[in-house]
GROMACS .gro file of C-alpha atoms in nm:
model
  123
    1GLN     CA    1   8.200  10.502  11.402
    2VAL     CA    2   8.126  10.350  11.062
    3GLN     CA    3   8.354  10.484  10.792
    4LEU     CA    4   8.452  10.408  10.433
    5VAL     CA    5   8.760  10.584  10.297
    6GLU     CA    6   8.852  10.567   9.929
    7SER     CA    7   9.204  10.626   9.804
    8GLY     CA    8   9.429  10.551   9.507
    9GLY     CA    9   9.287  10.785   9.246
   10GLY     CA   10   9.495  11.012   9.032
   11LEU     CA   11   9.585  11.122   8.682
   12VAL     CA   12   9.675  10.852   8.432
   13GLN     CA   13   9.713  10.830   8.054
   14PRO     CA   14   9.479  10.617   7.843
   15GLY     CA   15   9.583  10.253   7.870
   16GLY     CA   16   9.725  10.302   8.217
   17SER     CA   17   9.626  10.141   8.547
   18LEU     CA   18   9.521  10.242   8.896
   19ARG     CA   19   9.423  10.047   9.206
   20LEU     CA   20   9.156  10.203   9.423
   21SER     CA   21   9.121  10.110   9.789
   22CYS     CA   22   8.813  10.121  10.010
   23ALA     CA   23   8.920  10.101  10.374
   24ALA     CA   24   8.642  10.016  10.618
   25SER     CA   25   8.635  10.092  10.989
   26GLY     CA   26   8.374  10.054  11.259
   27PHE     CA   27   8.242   9.736  11.097
   28THR     CA   28   8.375   9.419  10.938
   29SER     CA   29   8.337   9.459  10.565
   30ARG     CA   30   8.372   9.087  10.485
   31TYR     CA   31   8.015   9.034  10.610
   32TYR     CA   32   7.853   9.271  10.361
   33ALA     CA   33   7.825   9.332   9.991
   34ILE     CA   34   8.033   9.634   9.890
   35GLY     CA   35   8.004   9.818   9.562
   36TRP     CA   36   8.199  10.074   9.366
   37PHE     CA   37   8.019  10.344   9.178
   38ARG     CA   38   8.125  10.657   8.995
   39GLN     CA   39   7.993  10.993   8.890
   40ALA     CA   40   8.137  11.214   8.618
   41PRO     CA   41   8.051  11.582   8.565
   42GLY     CA   42   7.723  11.613   8.377
   43LYS     CA   43   7.649  11.241   8.403
   44GLU     CA   44   7.435  11.031   8.633
   45ARG     CA   45   7.585  10.807   8.898
   46GLU     CA   46   7.647  10.455   8.773
   47GLY     CA   47   7.741  10.132   8.941
   48VAL     CA   48   8.084  10.005   8.839
   49SER     CA   49   8.135   9.685   9.034
   50CYS     CA   50   8.017   9.493   9.339
   51ILE     CA   51   8.138   9.199   9.545
   52SER     CA   52   7.902   8.982   9.749
   53SER     CA   53   7.990   8.855  10.096
   54SER     CA   54   7.781   8.537  10.080
   55ASP     CA   55   7.977   8.359   9.806
   56GLY     CA   56   8.218   8.621   9.673
   57SER     CA   57   8.029   8.668   9.347
   58THR     CA   58   8.131   8.976   9.153
   59TYR     CA   59   7.944   9.207   8.919
   60TYR     CA   60   8.066   9.462   8.665
   61LEU     CA   61   7.933   9.738   8.450
   62ASP     CA   62   7.942   9.615   8.090
   63SER     CA   63   8.183   9.887   7.981
   64VAL     CA   64   8.447   9.784   8.238
   65LYS     CA   65   8.426   9.405   8.204
   66GLY     CA   66   8.766   9.256   8.130
   67ARG     CA   67   8.942   9.572   8.247
   68PHE     CA   68   8.840   9.614   8.614
   69THR     CA   69   8.865   9.361   8.897
   70ILE     CA   70   8.709   9.391   9.243
   71SER     CA   71   8.858   9.201   9.537
   72ARG     CA   72   8.873   9.186   9.917
   73ASP     CA   73   9.156   9.171  10.167
   74ASN     CA   74   8.973   9.068  10.480
   75ALA     CA   75   9.283   9.093  10.700
   76LYS     CA   76   9.300   9.463  10.612
   77ASN     CA   77   8.922   9.518  10.610
   78THR     CA   78   8.965   9.666  10.263
   79VAL     CA   79   8.803   9.627   9.922
   80TYR     CA   80   9.000   9.706   9.607
   81LEU     CA   81   8.918   9.798   9.251
   82GLN     CA   82   9.200   9.723   9.010
   83MET     CA   83   9.151   9.929   8.695
   84ASN     CA   84   9.350   9.842   8.384
   85SER     CA   85   9.339   9.968   8.026
   86LEU     CA   86   9.184  10.291   8.144
   87LYS     CA   87   8.992  10.505   7.898
   88PRO     CA   88   8.895  10.873   7.907
   89GLU     CA   89   8.534  10.764   7.964
   90ASP     CA   90   8.644  10.622   8.300
   91THR     CA   91   8.714  10.972   8.431
   92ALA     CA   92   8.495  11.028   8.738
   93VAL     CA   93   8.487  11.044   9.115
   94TYR     CA   94   8.479  10.686   9.242
   95TYR     CA   95   8.297  10.590   9.561
   96CYS     CA   96   8.254  10.268   9.755
   97ALA     CA   97   7.932  10.196   9.938
   98THR     CA   98   7.743   9.943  10.146
   99ASP     CA   99   7.424   9.919  10.353
  100LEU     CA  100   7.549   9.719  10.654
  101ASP     CA  101   7.278   9.465  10.580
  102THR     CA  102   7.292   9.300  10.238
  103ARG     CA  103   7.522   9.008  10.160
  104ASN     CA  104   7.425   8.974   9.792
  105CYS     CA  105   7.501   9.244   9.539
  106PRO     CA  106   7.164   9.243   9.357
  107ASP     CA  107   7.000   9.370   9.678
  108LEU     CA  108   7.262   9.628   9.776
  109ARG     CA  109   7.141   9.971   9.884
  110LEU     CA  110   7.376  10.269   9.892
  111GLU     CA  111   7.332  10.383  10.251
  112TYR     CA  112   7.694  10.427  10.361
  113TRP     CA  113   7.964  10.569  10.139
  114GLY     CA  114   8.298  10.743  10.152
  115GLN     CA  115   8.427  11.079  10.034
  116GLY     CA  116   8.532  10.948   9.694
  117THR     CA  117   8.857  10.956   9.501
  118GLN     CA  118   8.911  11.133   9.169
  119VAL     CA  119   9.022  10.932   8.867
  120THR     CA  120   9.125  11.130   8.560
  121VAL     CA  121   9.224  10.956   8.236
  122SER     CA  122   9.370  11.198   7.986
  123SER     CA  123   9.642  11.217   7.725
   0.00000   0.00000   0.00000
């Protein structure tokens, strides 16, 4: 059974850090592009970051560049999102997603996703 399970969210003060995990099962995530996206109350879903499987290229939403880093641990079949210098605007439910097809992030379709993990940045 194909599954993606997000974890690592929580409550943090502005300027703090969190590391989100996306644990894959039922497939080998290293062979596919995997993206992180988020949705905050009253706002549309937006892509945050993506990592390609073909060459490891990474992509970031402009507002998180220099603060967030996406990476893979293939031995653990897990993708991470390290989030530093968090801001209140980062508050959202964060999801990871893939399509079990695309290797390159520009072509990624959000066909499989997890339950999400809540990130709250507040003073």
